[in-house]
Amino acid sequence: MLNEHFTLTKRHLGLLLFIGGVMGFWGILAIDLLDAGREGGIGPAQQIALGLMATAALIGLTLIPLGNHPA
Amino acid sequence: MRTTVAPAPLFQRANRLLLAAALLILLGYFIIYGVYAVNLMLFPFDYDQGEGFELVDTVMFSRGEWPYQDTEIYPFYSSNYPPLFHVMAAPFVWVFGPAYWYGRLLGFLGTLVTAGAIALAVHREGQHRWIAVLSGLAFLASNTVYHIGPLFRQHMTMVMFETLAVVVLAGVNEISDTRQRRRVLALGLGLILAAGYTKQLAYTTAIAALLFLFIRQPRRAVVWGLGFGLVGVAVFLAIDQATSGQWWLQTITANINEFRPDQTVGLFRLWFGLHGFLLIPAALMVVYELYFARLSVYSLWFVMATANSILSGKWGAGDSYFATAIAAMCILSGIFASRTLNASWHFPQNYLSRWMVNPLRRFAPQMAAAGLVIIPLIYLGYGRAVLHIPTEGAVFSDIAGALNIQGNAYGGRFYDSAGRIAGGYADIGHLTTAEDIAAGWSIVERVRATDKPVLSEEAAFNLLAGKDVITNPTQLLNLANNGLYDGAALIHMIENQEFGLVIFRGQLYPVPVLIAVTTYYEQTDTVRMNGFNYMILEPRAQ
């Protein structure tokens, strides 16, 4: 990856977005699960962040089939 | 496969005519913007709340002092803004003394440079002069840019550095000469550092640029990212050391403010309502690059800046937080428009092009002809959507009357198509008058008349009267909202009636300070200036 001629492909980018989106989504949900003392459930900022993570994961999925085209 | 067509001469003529009409409209906005900027430069007081405190920062830098001070010690002043804009303005203080015009001039010139950089980027990518010019003018025609461009504020200078940085970095990976590529990388990343030390909000441009470098060549991104980070952190630590930790406290810790989701939603709706004509082609350009070409730094910048605009819902934030996304939008929509007019779209074969593009290829000539008309109509639509014009004054009142435009702000002094539907939208845009200036000087005379210090929510009155500027109310409130402000010394002075006058505008001090003032001072006069009521309070009889 640290080769001078290496460049990210659409598949790489898709995987990064998908994995990052899924992990981010569950990570944001985990804030409430781990911090059990919090009140009010999922707040507006969390909802926005969840939406962004889900969108990133979906875009990632659609990029994966594009294969080795450079990103 | 490329779509190449030769549209009918009729469409070509319609295209030129409509482009000329769009150019005329956006040039009209440019003239309005210039008149507004000159009007503000001639106004010697605060136009937008807080400008005076940016002037105080500049004056302090001109004396070799840091504005990041302990707010518990007289004169209880501090700033939450990084230094570069004020350092740039400091030489003017040496020559002209404290004044607003040079800060406003720098802000205004910064927007012109940004518009020029946008035009350059669009022309370089799209090879269409008309669209390049329209893209630069579209930036200046935005209601948000119009509002804040000619203010004594650092925001648009940050946007200028951000725009210059991405325009410099856009083609860096294609430079084959190693030495030249390194020089361009150093210049681009240096401009991002300059943006960050003008205003903290530029961090997203740094992320977008490093992401761009990482996608193109991870090794280069890691090496240069490390160097960039080291320089940025070293400067940060040096300032923090020089200010005994006040830099961290005032610019970072105190900047964590309450988030109001409804304000963010309102401002996003407004942003789309005003800029939708160019936002849609910009978003389509991002989608095109994502699925059919390589991602440019412009697309990544647009996405990051748009996401960062969510922070516009913070207390103290507003529509200015969209300015970076507007600059990126103008570049991307300009490239989209150029490619459409030049019929130079290229869709490589993949599952999406087979599904969505191939069935339309036989209509390419008709679509290219339609594009010749639709693209200028987009700029005409944008020109209508961002309609803003002063409705008073010799020329403007005639134009407003001829177009049947009624002022909807400041008692009919200004029309803004944004209306006033969203919290955080800058409630400015009108021209100041001779009466406003006279009202301001009458307050300065009141400040001069007392031999005691004056607690004023606007710094200009104290500066022009030759008195100490006491506190920065919004910064005290930032600190208080984060539990970082005691205020005992200031409140003690208020209780002892050590201030000859108190001048309120927005009453943005922390609540205990406001309670102390209203307990020990009483309102004796109100001066209306620039659409605001300035309350003059004097010590109550004991």
XYZ file of C-alpha atoms in Angstrom:
613
model
C 0.000 0.000 0.000
C 2.914 2.348 0.645
C 4.338 1.636 -2.791
C 4.870 4.788 -4.849
C 2.633 3.467 -7.637
C -0.214 2.247 -5.446
C -3.540 4.036 -5.749
C -6.913 3.225 -4.201
C -9.449 1.529 -6.458
C -13.220 1.859 -6.443
C -13.360 -1.499 -4.659
C -10.943 -0.326 -1.948
C -12.924 2.854 -1.470
C -16.180 0.898 -1.393
C -14.861 -1.477 1.250
C -13.501 1.379 3.361
C -16.817 3.233 3.201
C -18.849 0.107 3.919
C -16.741 -1.069 6.850
C -16.367 2.470 8.231
C -20.089 3.132 7.856
C -21.146 -0.111 9.560
C -18.616 0.293 12.393
C -19.534 3.937 12.835
C -23.247 3.105 12.885
C -22.861 0.475 15.607
C -20.336 2.633 17.460
C -22.840 5.481 17.689
C -25.536 3.102 18.909
C -23.054 1.673 21.422
C -22.707 5.091 23.063
C -26.195 4.582 24.484
C -25.699 0.901 25.277
C -22.413 1.406 27.137
C -23.369 4.649 28.857
C -26.497 3.200 30.465
C -26.992 6.179 32.795
C -27.723 8.545 29.896
C -31.262 9.796 29.564
C -33.277 10.749 26.508
C -32.241 7.983 24.105
C -30.760 8.769 20.703
C -30.507 12.537 20.360
C -30.769 14.660 17.213
C -27.000 14.861 16.690
C -26.770 11.065 16.989
C -29.609 10.660 14.509
C -27.753 12.834 11.986
C -24.557 10.846 12.544
C -26.423 7.533 12.183
C -27.902 8.738 8.893
C -24.469 9.739 7.588
C -22.952 6.380 8.581
C -25.767 4.413 6.947
C -25.391 6.486 3.771
C -21.624 5.883 3.719
C -22.149 2.124 4.088
C -24.706 2.051 1.254
C -22.479 4.069 -1.094
C -19.624 1.735 -0.217
C -21.713 -1.276 -1.224
C -22.487 0.234 -4.627
C -18.799 1.014 -5.269
C -17.475 -2.485 -4.579
C -18.690 -3.952 -7.931
C -16.737 -1.256 -9.827
C -13.590 -3.289 -9.181
C -10.104 -2.087 -10.047
C -10.929 1.238 -11.636
C -8.878 3.898 -9.833
C -10.800 5.884 -7.237
C -17.423 6.222 -24.962
C -17.708 9.984 -25.515
C -20.851 11.835 -26.459
C -19.973 14.210 -29.294
C -22.589 16.154 -31.186
C -22.973 19.263 -33.337
C -26.051 21.125 -32.053
C -28.200 23.219 -34.350
C -27.193 26.894 -34.803
C -30.507 27.939 -33.252
C -29.543 26.287 -29.959
C -26.072 27.831 -30.155
C -27.577 31.305 -30.550
C -30.071 30.700 -27.722
C -27.186 29.540 -25.597
C -25.182 32.724 -26.154
C -28.190 34.939 -25.554
C -29.153 33.205 -22.321
C -25.546 33.118 -21.098
C -25.310 36.863 -21.730
C -28.515 37.409 -19.740
C -27.185 35.329 -16.843
C -23.907 37.240 -16.957
C -25.764 40.560 -16.838
C -27.775 39.501 -13.790
C -24.760 38.201 -11.871
C -22.797 41.343 -12.816
C -25.686 43.323 -11.353
C -25.242 41.488 -8.057
C -21.523 42.195 -8.235
C -22.226 45.930 -8.513
C -24.626 45.744 -5.536
C -21.952 43.881 -3.590
C -19.365 46.551 -4.398
C -21.694 49.375 -3.332
C -22.506 47.524 -0.091
C -18.799 46.937 0.620
C -17.888 50.610 0.098
C -20.843 51.684 2.240
C -19.660 49.472 5.101
C -16.049 50.654 4.773
C -17.296 54.215 5.304
C -19.261 53.227 8.424
C -17.058 53.710 11.513
C -18.984 51.485 13.966
C -20.089 47.870 14.388
C -22.295 46.789 11.495
C -22.479 43.148 12.580
C -22.294 42.254 16.259
C -18.757 41.501 17.378
C -16.795 43.158 14.562
C -15.322 45.611 17.053
C -13.777 42.825 19.081
C -11.985 41.566 15.981
C -10.638 45.110 15.691
C -9.498 44.908 19.319
C -7.660 41.651 18.519
C -5.976 43.452 15.620
C -4.973 46.398 17.792
C -3.498 44.017 20.384
C -1.473 42.173 17.746
C -0.234 45.516 16.405
C 1.171 46.178 19.901
C 2.764 42.745 20.045
C 0.216 41.453 22.585
C -1.812 38.225 22.477
C -5.602 38.664 22.677
C -5.923 35.345 24.543
C -6.079 36.806 28.030
C -7.418 35.806 31.443
C -11.021 37.067 31.560
C -11.030 37.216 35.368
C -8.498 40.099 35.345
C -9.195 43.701 34.232
C -10.029 44.514 31.419
C -11.601 41.001 31.336
C -10.945 40.731 27.594
C -10.229 37.669 25.515
C -10.755 36.320 22.009
C -11.738 32.897 20.677
C -10.380 33.376 17.152
C -7.022 32.251 15.717
C -4.577 35.042 14.907
C -3.778 35.167 11.183
C -6.497 37.534 9.904
C -5.817 39.990 12.703
C -2.063 39.748 12.165
C -2.639 40.529 8.468
C -4.636 43.638 9.449
C -2.216 44.746 12.200
C 0.074 46.870 9.950
C -2.950 49.056 9.125
C -3.238 49.936 12.826
C 0.317 51.285 12.789
C -0.583 53.656 9.944
C -4.270 54.482 10.437
C -4.996 53.673 14.069
C -8.056 51.625 15.108
C -10.632 51.634 12.289
C -13.041 49.210 10.658
C -12.467 50.003 6.999
C -9.255 48.067 6.486
C -10.609 44.864 8.057
C -13.692 45.155 5.844
C -11.482 45.862 2.823
C -9.404 42.744 3.532
C -12.572 40.637 3.851
C -13.971 42.051 0.620
C -10.714 41.572 -1.309
C -10.550 38.016 0.051
C -13.907 37.220 -1.552
C -12.700 38.650 -4.884
C -9.609 36.439 -4.720
C -11.846 33.454 -3.917
C -14.108 34.239 -6.885
C -11.025 34.511 -9.109
C -9.714 31.153 -7.870
C -13.123 29.563 -8.534
C -13.136 30.955 -12.087
C -9.578 29.729 -12.638
C -10.415 26.222 -11.406
C -13.534 25.997 -13.571
C -11.696 27.245 -16.644
C -8.790 24.855 -16.066
C -11.115 21.849 -15.739
C -13.858 22.852 -18.165
C -12.250 25.137 -20.763
C -15.306 27.377 -21.006
C -14.647 31.087 -20.303
C -18.262 32.186 -19.894
C -19.004 29.475 -17.367
C -15.748 30.209 -15.518
C -16.767 33.861 -15.128
C -20.334 32.922 -14.171
C -19.023 30.512 -11.515
C -16.873 33.192 -9.875
C -19.733 35.700 -9.991
C -22.165 33.092 -8.611
C -20.014 32.863 -5.495
C -20.164 36.639 -4.979
C -23.927 36.638 -5.678
C -24.681 34.200 -2.863
C -26.727 35.853 -0.092
C -24.353 34.402 2.491
C -21.212 35.731 0.799
C -22.878 39.123 0.275
C -23.726 39.347 3.990
C -20.383 38.551 5.478
C -17.868 39.311 2.710
C -17.197 42.971 3.533
C -17.283 42.606 7.339
C -14.355 42.957 9.722
C -14.440 39.209 10.236
C -11.965 36.471 9.553
C -14.406 33.950 8.069
C -14.135 34.862 4.378
C -10.343 35.111 4.601
C -10.405 31.519 5.822
C -12.560 30.574 2.807
C -10.067 32.358 0.545
C -7.136 30.333 1.898
C -9.193 27.114 1.690
C -10.156 27.765 -1.933
C -6.622 28.680 -2.956
C -5.362 25.513 -1.259
C -7.692 23.121 -3.085
C -7.143 24.874 -6.424
C -3.375 24.527 -5.931
C -3.621 20.875 -4.850
C -6.148 19.769 -7.494
C -3.574 18.691 -10.055
C -0.634 17.942 -7.781
C -0.631 14.189 -8.385
C -0.230 14.670 -12.112
C 2.987 16.719 -11.763
C 5.773 14.430 -12.878
C 8.689 16.661 -11.862
C 9.420 15.714 -8.246
C 10.782 19.086 -7.128
C 7.911 21.004 -8.633
C 5.382 18.569 -7.146
C 6.912 19.024 -3.707
C 6.775 22.799 -4.036
C 3.090 22.648 -5.015
C 2.314 20.233 -2.152
C 4.092 22.500 0.334
C 2.236 25.542 -0.990
C -1.170 23.814 -0.889
C -0.735 22.419 2.609
C 0.736 25.730 3.779
C -2.410 27.498 2.554
C -4.531 25.039 4.543
C -2.487 25.816 7.659
C -3.062 29.508 6.959
C -6.811 28.813 6.703
C -6.772 26.902 9.986
C -4.920 29.670 11.790
C -7.451 32.141 10.377
C -10.430 30.160 11.703
C -10.701 26.706 13.251
C -13.488 25.639 10.882
C -10.916 24.961 8.132
C -10.111 21.579 9.673
C -12.519 19.924 7.223
C -10.570 21.285 4.262
C -7.457 19.729 5.766
C -9.281 16.391 6.061
C -10.593 16.652 2.464
C -7.137 17.463 1.066
C -5.409 14.646 2.968
C -8.167 12.233 1.967
C -7.645 13.252 -1.669
C -3.899 12.652 -1.402
C -4.552 9.327 0.358
C -6.898 8.060 -2.362
C -4.433 8.999 -5.114
C -1.261 7.820 -3.385
C -1.381 6.690 0.268
C 2.407 6.889 0.718
C 2.515 10.559 -0.268
C -0.467 11.324 1.964
C 1.144 9.672 4.992
C 4.520 11.391 4.547
C 3.114 14.843 3.841
C 0.285 14.415 6.333
C 2.792 13.721 9.098
C 4.830 16.802 8.182
C 1.670 18.904 7.944
C 0.461 17.674 11.322
C 3.830 18.290 12.978
C 4.001 21.893 11.761
C 0.374 22.545 12.758
C 0.826 21.079 16.236
C 4.156 22.881 16.762
C 2.572 26.267 15.994
C -0.367 25.401 18.241
C 1.854 24.418 21.179
C 4.062 27.480 20.710
C 1.054 29.830 20.953
C -0.311 27.902 23.916
C 3.045 28.179 25.675
C 3.285 31.910 24.911
C -0.207 32.561 26.314
C 0.152 30.355 29.412
C -2.610 28.017 28.248
C -5.143 30.755 27.453
C -4.965 29.861 23.723
C -6.283 26.349 24.411
C -8.874 27.580 26.911
C -10.245 30.462 24.841
C -10.143 29.010 21.322
C -10.864 25.331 21.922
C -12.437 24.598 25.312
C -14.692 27.667 25.328
C -15.805 27.024 21.743
C -17.879 23.958 22.620
C -21.339 25.462 22.429
C -24.911 24.239 22.621
C -26.141 22.546 19.441
C -29.616 23.444 18.176
C -30.752 20.856 15.602
C -33.726 22.969 14.493
C -31.334 25.792 13.554
C -29.245 23.387 11.465
C -32.329 22.018 9.705
C -33.641 25.537 9.043
C -30.317 26.731 7.650
C -29.942 23.660 5.417
C -33.437 24.231 4.007
C -32.584 27.861 3.409
C -29.249 26.951 1.834
C -30.991 24.630 -0.612
C -33.727 27.157 -1.309
C -31.185 29.826 -2.236
C -28.520 27.710 -3.943
C -30.469 24.677 -5.174
C -29.986 25.584 -8.842
C -26.230 25.100 -8.468
C -26.290 22.519 -5.683
C -27.962 19.903 -7.880
C -25.335 20.037 -10.682
C -22.592 20.096 -8.029
C -24.041 16.974 -6.381
C -24.399 15.290 -9.805
C -20.726 16.042 -10.448
C -19.808 14.271 -7.196
C -21.913 11.256 -8.176
C -20.328 11.212 -11.646
C -16.802 11.253 -10.229
C -17.688 8.626 -7.651
C -18.984 6.099 -10.197
C -17.523 7.053 -13.579
C -14.247 8.947 -13.028
C -11.651 9.695 -10.376
C -12.668 11.647 -7.279
C -11.327 15.196 -7.450
C -10.298 17.262 -4.450
C -13.255 19.512 -5.261
C -15.788 16.705 -4.728
C -14.225 15.602 -1.457
C -14.037 19.224 -0.326
C -17.703 19.804 -1.211
C -18.835 16.716 0.697
C -16.720 17.511 3.768
C -17.690 21.187 3.806
C -21.380 20.324 3.452
C -21.146 17.828 6.304
C -19.328 20.425 8.406
C -22.179 22.869 7.823
C -24.161 20.769 10.299
C -22.259 22.776 12.922
C -24.190 25.869 11.803
C -26.683 24.887 14.505
C -24.202 25.718 17.273
C -24.917 28.752 19.434
C -23.055 31.668 17.836
C -22.855 29.947 14.431
C -25.005 30.683 11.390
C -25.235 30.740 7.627
C -21.577 31.762 7.338
C -20.762 28.099 8.078
C -22.007 27.300 4.549
C -19.559 29.662 2.813
C -16.925 26.976 2.180
C -19.522 24.585 0.749
C -20.778 27.423 -1.483
C -17.277 27.951 -2.895
C -16.960 24.211 -3.598
C -20.467 24.197 -5.100
C -19.546 26.990 -7.526
C -16.490 25.063 -8.761
C -18.271 21.716 -9.191
C -21.379 23.189 -10.812
C -19.109 25.188 -13.131
C -17.251 22.055 -14.210
C -20.580 20.279 -14.717
C -21.878 23.167 -16.837
C -18.685 23.380 -18.902
C -18.708 19.673 -19.674
C -22.334 19.803 -20.682
C -21.797 22.761 -23.013
C -18.633 21.220 -24.441
C -20.378 17.812 -24.784
C -17.362 16.211 -23.173
C -18.911 13.708 -20.764
C -17.257 10.303 -20.689
C -18.986 7.257 -19.216
C -16.814 4.118 -19.008
C -18.595 0.770 -19.123
C -19.695 -0.538 -15.726
C -22.898 -1.964 -14.249
C -24.305 1.521 -13.716
C -23.562 2.860 -17.196
C -25.043 -0.288 -18.748
C -28.185 0.218 -16.688
C -28.611 4.003 -16.738
C -26.441 5.579 -19.457
C -26.408 3.187 -22.410
C -30.197 3.327 -23.014
C -29.887 7.121 -23.324
C -26.920 7.230 -25.715
C -29.111 7.377 -28.819
C -30.635 10.601 -27.447
C -27.209 12.213 -27.004
C -27.654 14.857 -29.782
C -31.008 15.980 -28.389
C -29.667 16.024 -24.836
C -26.623 18.061 -25.868
C -28.889 20.593 -27.601
C -31.141 20.781 -24.553
C -28.039 21.293 -22.379
C -27.191 24.419 -24.360
C -30.430 25.961 -23.127
C -30.713 24.346 -19.688
C -27.255 25.335 -18.429
C -27.718 29.103 -18.820
C -31.262 28.733 -17.456
C -29.726 27.193 -14.328
C -27.632 30.332 -13.799
C -30.657 32.519 -14.524
C -32.662 30.530 -11.984
C -29.875 30.931 -9.460
C -29.862 34.675 -10.133
C -33.570 34.809 -9.298
C -33.274 32.573 -6.220
C -30.582 34.681 -4.517
C -32.353 37.997 -5.135
C -31.093 40.617 -2.675
C -31.020 44.370 -3.089
C -31.142 47.482 -0.900
C -34.480 49.184 -1.449
C -33.485 52.710 -0.416
C -31.035 55.254 -1.767
C -30.986 57.172 -5.025
C -30.499 54.330 -7.503
C -31.657 51.320 -5.531
C -35.050 52.760 -4.617
C -35.694 53.384 -8.346
C -34.628 49.847 -9.296
C -36.683 48.325 -6.473
C -39.665 50.428 -7.529
C -39.302 49.455 -11.201
C -39.078 45.752 -10.281
C -41.867 46.104 -7.698
C -39.608 44.810 -4.936
C -40.672 45.651 -1.391
C -38.067 45.647 1.358
C -38.573 42.769 3.793
C -35.828 43.654 6.289
C -34.961 46.712 8.340
C -38.244 48.484 7.898
C -38.120 48.238 4.138
C -34.435 49.131 3.739
C -33.381 45.814 2.173
C -34.917 42.893 0.282
C -33.527 39.413 0.842
C -35.094 36.397 -0.865
C -34.029 34.340 2.150
C -36.689 36.069 4.216
C -36.112 35.494 7.905
C -37.193 31.898 8.342
C -34.132 30.350 9.976
C -32.414 31.128 13.260
C -28.736 31.912 12.780
C -29.253 33.625 9.409
C -27.331 36.933 9.369
C -29.907 39.688 9.754
C -27.930 42.248 7.752
C -27.479 43.441 4.178
C -28.940 46.972 4.182
C -26.911 50.126 3.584
C -25.983 52.378 6.492
C -27.005 56.042 6.469
C -25.657 59.400 7.630
C -28.182 59.218 10.498
C -26.651 55.919 11.639
C -23.189 57.490 11.685
C -24.439 60.553 13.584
C -26.141 58.274 16.129
C -22.893 56.377 16.638
C -20.902 59.546 17.242
C -23.515 60.708 19.766
C -22.807 57.531 21.765
C -19.041 58.153 21.487
C -19.610 61.644 22.935
C -21.457 60.063 25.885
C -18.498 57.743 26.461
C -16.041 60.658 26.294
C -18.109 62.680 28.768
C -17.477 60.320 31.666
C -14.068 60.086 33.306
C -14.752 56.487 34.387
C -14.318 53.354 32.284
C -17.308 52.250 30.186
C -18.701 48.730 29.853
C -19.887 48.553 26.248
C -21.145 45.676 24.148
C -19.620 47.380 21.144
C -15.887 48.032 21.184
C -15.882 50.945 18.704
C -17.367 53.480 21.129
C -14.549 52.908 23.630
C -11.836 52.725 20.970
C -12.950 55.981 19.318
C -13.269 57.692 22.704
C -9.749 56.590 23.623
C -10.867 54.383 26.528
C -10.089 50.800 27.519
C -12.245 48.132 25.866
C -13.763 46.167 28.755
C -14.604 42.488 28.142
C -15.763 40.623 25.072
C -19.353 39.699 26.031
C -19.839 36.709 23.722
C -16.537 35.205 24.826
C -17.548 35.616 28.477
C -20.794 33.834 27.576
C -18.893 31.059 25.766
C -16.796 30.530 28.881
C -19.800 30.741 31.229
C -21.765 28.222 29.144
C -18.893 25.781 29.597
C -18.587 26.428 33.349
C -15.258 28.219 32.846
C -16.175 31.723 34.023
C -16.387 33.098 37.540
C -16.799 36.838 36.880
C -16.374 37.932 40.523
C -13.976 40.794 39.713
C -16.161 42.225 36.920
C -19.336 41.889 38.993
C -17.568 43.574 41.931
C -16.744 46.564 39.711
C -20.370 46.726 38.545
C -21.641 46.555 42.135
C -19.277 49.396 43.085
C -20.562 51.383 40.099
C -17.007 51.816 38.830
C -18.267 52.122 35.260
C -19.504 55.553 34.221
C -21.823 54.018 31.621
C -22.999 50.626 30.458
C -24.009 50.230 26.794
C -26.094 47.215 25.788
C -26.947 46.028 22.294
C -27.774 42.317 22.341
C -27.327 41.728 26.108
C -25.033 38.816 25.382
C -23.184 38.860 28.724
C -23.484 35.895 31.116
C -26.655 36.083 33.238
C -24.927 37.026 36.562
C -23.302 40.005 34.799
C -26.647 41.095 33.327
C -28.326 40.799 36.755
C -25.582 42.900 38.376
C -25.898 45.587 35.688
C -29.682 45.859 35.927
C -29.444 45.943 39.743
C -26.872 48.747 39.974
C -27.558 50.651 36.749
C -30.694 52.046 35.162
C -31.518 52.746 31.546
C -31.529 56.486 30.865
C -31.564 56.593 27.099
C -31.905 54.543 23.914
C -30.011 55.396 20.741
C -31.138 53.737 17.514
C -28.281 53.038 15.156
C -28.087 50.741 12.141
C -31.394 49.105 13.005
C -30.445 48.287 16.581
C -31.444 49.915 19.857
C -28.394 50.755 21.952
C -29.422 50.990 25.597
C -27.505 53.560 27.646
C -27.422 52.762 31.365
C -26.113 54.997 34.153
C -25.452 54.219 37.843
C -28.596 54.114 39.970
C -28.789 56.604 42.839
C -27.728 54.736 46.026
